[in-house]
Short mmCIF file of C-alpha atoms in Angstrom, two decimals:
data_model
loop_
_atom_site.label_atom_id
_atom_site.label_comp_id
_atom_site.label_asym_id
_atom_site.label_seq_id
_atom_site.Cartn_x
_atom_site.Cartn_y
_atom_site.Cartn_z
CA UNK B 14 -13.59 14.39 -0.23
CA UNK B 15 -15.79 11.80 1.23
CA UNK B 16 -15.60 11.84 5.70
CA UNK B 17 -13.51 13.38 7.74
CA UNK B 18 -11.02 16.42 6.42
CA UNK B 19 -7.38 15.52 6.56
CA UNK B 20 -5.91 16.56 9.62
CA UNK B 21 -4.47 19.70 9.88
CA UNK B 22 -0.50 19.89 9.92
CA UNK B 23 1.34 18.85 13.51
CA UNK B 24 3.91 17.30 13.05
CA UNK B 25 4.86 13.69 12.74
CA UNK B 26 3.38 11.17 13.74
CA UNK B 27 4.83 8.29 16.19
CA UNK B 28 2.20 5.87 14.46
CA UNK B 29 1.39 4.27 11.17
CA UNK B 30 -0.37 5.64 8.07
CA UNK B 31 -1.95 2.64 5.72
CA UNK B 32 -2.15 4.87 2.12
CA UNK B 33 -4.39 2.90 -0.07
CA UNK B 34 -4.59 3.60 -3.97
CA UNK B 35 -7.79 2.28 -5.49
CA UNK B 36 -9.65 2.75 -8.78
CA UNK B 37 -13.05 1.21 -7.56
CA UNK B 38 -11.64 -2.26 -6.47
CA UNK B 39 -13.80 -3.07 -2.70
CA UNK B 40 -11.92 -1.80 0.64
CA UNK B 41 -13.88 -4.35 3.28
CA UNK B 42 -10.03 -5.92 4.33
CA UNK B 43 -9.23 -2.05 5.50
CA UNK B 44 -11.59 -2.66 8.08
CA UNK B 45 -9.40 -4.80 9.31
CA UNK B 46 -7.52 -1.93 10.67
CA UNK B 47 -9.88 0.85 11.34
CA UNK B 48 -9.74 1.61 15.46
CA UNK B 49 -6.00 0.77 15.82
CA UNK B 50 -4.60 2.94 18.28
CA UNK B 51 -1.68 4.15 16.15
CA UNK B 52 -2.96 3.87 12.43
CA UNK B 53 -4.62 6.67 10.35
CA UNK B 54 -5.54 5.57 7.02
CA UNK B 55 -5.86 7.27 3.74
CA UNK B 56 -7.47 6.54 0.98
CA UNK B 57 -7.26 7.62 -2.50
CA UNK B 58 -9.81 7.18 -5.54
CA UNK B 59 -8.56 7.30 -8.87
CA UNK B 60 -12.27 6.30 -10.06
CA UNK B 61 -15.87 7.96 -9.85
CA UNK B 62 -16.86 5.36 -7.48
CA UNK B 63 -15.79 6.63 -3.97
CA UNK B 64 -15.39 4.09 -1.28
CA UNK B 65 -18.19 3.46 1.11
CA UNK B 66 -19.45 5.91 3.61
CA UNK B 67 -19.28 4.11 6.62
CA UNK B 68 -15.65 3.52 5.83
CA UNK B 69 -14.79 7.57 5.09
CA UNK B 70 -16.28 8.28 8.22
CA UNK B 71 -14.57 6.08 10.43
CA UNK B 72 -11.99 7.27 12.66
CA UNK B 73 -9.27 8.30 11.68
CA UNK B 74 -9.77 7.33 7.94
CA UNK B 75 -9.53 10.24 5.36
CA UNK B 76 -10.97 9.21 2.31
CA UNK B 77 -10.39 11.42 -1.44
CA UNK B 78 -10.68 11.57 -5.16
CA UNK B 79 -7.35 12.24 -6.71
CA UNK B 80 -7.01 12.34 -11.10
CA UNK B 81 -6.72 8.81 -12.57
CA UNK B 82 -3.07 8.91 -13.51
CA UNK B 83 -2.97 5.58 -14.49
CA UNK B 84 -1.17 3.42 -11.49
CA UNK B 85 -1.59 3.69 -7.89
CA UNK B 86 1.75 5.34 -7.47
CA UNK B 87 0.03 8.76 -8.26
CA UNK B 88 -1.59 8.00 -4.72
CA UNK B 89 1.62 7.42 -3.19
CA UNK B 90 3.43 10.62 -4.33
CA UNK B 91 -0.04 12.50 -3.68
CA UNK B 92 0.11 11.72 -0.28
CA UNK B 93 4.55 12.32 0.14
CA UNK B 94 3.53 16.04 -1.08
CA UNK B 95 0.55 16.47 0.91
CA UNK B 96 1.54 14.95 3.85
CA UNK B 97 5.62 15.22 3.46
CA UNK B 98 5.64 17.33 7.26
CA UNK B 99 3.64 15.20 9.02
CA UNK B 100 4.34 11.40 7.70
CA UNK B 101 4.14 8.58 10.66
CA UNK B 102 7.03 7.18 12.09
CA UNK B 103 5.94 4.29 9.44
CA UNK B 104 4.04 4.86 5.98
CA UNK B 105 2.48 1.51 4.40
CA UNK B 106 1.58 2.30 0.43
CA UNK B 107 -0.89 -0.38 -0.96
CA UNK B 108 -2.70 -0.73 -3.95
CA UNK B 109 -6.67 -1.56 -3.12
CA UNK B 110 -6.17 -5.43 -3.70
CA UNK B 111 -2.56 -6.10 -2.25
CA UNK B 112 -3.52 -10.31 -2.20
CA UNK B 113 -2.45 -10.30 -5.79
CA UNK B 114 1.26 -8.91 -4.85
CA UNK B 115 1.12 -9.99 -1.37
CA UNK B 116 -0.63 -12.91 -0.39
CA UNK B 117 0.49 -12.60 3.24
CA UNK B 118 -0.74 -9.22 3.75
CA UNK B 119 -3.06 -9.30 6.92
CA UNK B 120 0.11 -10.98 8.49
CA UNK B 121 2.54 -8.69 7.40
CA UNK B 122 0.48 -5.94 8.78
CA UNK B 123 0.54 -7.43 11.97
CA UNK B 124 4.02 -7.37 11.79
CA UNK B 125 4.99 -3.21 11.56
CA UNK B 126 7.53 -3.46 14.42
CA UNK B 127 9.64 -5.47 12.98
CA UNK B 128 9.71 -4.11 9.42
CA UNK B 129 13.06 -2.63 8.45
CA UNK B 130 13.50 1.22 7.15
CA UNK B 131 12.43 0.19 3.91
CA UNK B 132 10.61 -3.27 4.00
CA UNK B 133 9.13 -4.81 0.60
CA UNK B 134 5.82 -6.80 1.41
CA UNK B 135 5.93 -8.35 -1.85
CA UNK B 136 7.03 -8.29 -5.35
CA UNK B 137 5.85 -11.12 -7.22
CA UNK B 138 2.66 -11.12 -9.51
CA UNK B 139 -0.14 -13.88 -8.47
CA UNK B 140 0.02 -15.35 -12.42
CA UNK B 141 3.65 -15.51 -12.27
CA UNK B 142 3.68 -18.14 -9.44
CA UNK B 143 3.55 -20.96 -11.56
CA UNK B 144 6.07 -19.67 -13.78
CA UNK B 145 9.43 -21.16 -13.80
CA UNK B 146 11.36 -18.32 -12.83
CA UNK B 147 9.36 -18.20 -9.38
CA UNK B 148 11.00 -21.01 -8.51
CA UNK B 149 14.19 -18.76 -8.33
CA UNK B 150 12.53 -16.27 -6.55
CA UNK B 151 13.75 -15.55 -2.81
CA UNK B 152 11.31 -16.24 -0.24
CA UNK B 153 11.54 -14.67 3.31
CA UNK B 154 9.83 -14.76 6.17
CA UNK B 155 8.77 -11.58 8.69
CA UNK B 156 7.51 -12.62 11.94
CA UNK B 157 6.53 -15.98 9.82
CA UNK B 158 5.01 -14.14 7.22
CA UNK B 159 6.34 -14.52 3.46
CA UNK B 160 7.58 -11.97 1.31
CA UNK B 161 8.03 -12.82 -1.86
CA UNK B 162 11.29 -10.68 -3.91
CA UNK B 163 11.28 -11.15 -7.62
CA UNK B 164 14.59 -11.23 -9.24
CA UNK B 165 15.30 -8.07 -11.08
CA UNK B 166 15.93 -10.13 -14.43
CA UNK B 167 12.23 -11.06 -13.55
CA UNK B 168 11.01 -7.67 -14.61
CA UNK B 169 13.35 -6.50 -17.52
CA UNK B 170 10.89 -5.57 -20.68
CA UNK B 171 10.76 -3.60 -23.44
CA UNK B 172 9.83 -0.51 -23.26
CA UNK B 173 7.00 -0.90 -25.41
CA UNK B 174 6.04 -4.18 -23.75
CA UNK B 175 2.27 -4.62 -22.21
CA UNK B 176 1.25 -3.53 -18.68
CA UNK B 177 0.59 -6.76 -17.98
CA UNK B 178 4.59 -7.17 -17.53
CA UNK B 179 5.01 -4.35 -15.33
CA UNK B 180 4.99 -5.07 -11.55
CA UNK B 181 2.78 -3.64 -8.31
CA UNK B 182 4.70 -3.56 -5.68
CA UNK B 183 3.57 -3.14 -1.44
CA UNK B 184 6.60 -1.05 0.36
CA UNK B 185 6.22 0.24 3.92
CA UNK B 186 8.85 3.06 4.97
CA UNK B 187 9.54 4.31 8.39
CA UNK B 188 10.24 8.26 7.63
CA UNK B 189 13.93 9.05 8.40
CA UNK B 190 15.07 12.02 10.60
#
């Protein structure tokens, strides 16, 4: 653990928690949102390179190293179980570079009051942009923000097709009651 210890369970949290998944990709758009009233953020390292000191010892950021499972998801679920009494009222799960899934993302975070129980940020791959089938893809807007939702056909694959088929995806969820 790099910074501040995680705080101690009581109970959950009115605010937002930004839970950030990173393998040793740079964090300097998280400062973005360090010092926001509401927000705690969390990071977790899947690599030996931990994120920068001044950034774990910010407040309210809790900064650890969590095994390399492979995708950022083992972040996500690492932070459900740890965390699963005391989630905020919303949860944001990125991966460290959200641009390339969510090229709206410093809008859409600007945007937390008006996201729905469970609000996709993106869903679309940078490359595939160009590709035909993006074209079909349904663009909405958020407070004037775009979020981008790939067709499902979009991401059917073999099972023994390439990772570089398989989709990131940015989901915020306010925690039910």
């Amino acid at each position: 653990r790099v910074g501040a210890a995680f705080p101690a369970s009581s109970g959950r949290s009115m605010g937002v928690d930004l839970v950030v998944t990173r393998f040793r990709e740079p964090l300097a758009w998280v400062e973005t949102y360090v010092g926001r009233l509401e927000w705690s953020i969390f990071i977790y390292t899947t690599g030996s390179e931990p994120p920068s000191q001044r950034l774990c010892t910010a407040r309210k950021v809790y900064c650890d190293s969590i095994q390399n499972k492979g995708f950022e998801w083992h972040g996500y679920l690492q932070h459900i179980l740890r965390r699963y009494s005391q989630l905020a009222e919303t949860t944001i799960f990125l991966q460290a570079n959200p641009f390339t899934v969510s090229p709206d993302i410093h809008c859409l975070l600007n945007q937390t009051e008006a996201f729905l129980p469970v609000q996709p940020l993106s869903w679309v791959q940078q490359s595939k942009r160009k590709m035909e089938l993006f074209s079909r893809c349904d663009a909405s807007n958020l407070g004037g923000c775009r979020v981008w939702v790939e067709p499902v056909t979009a991401g059917a694959h073999d099972a023994d097709a390439s990772t570089e088929h398989q989709h990131g995806a940015v989901l915020a969820a306010p925690r039910q009651a």
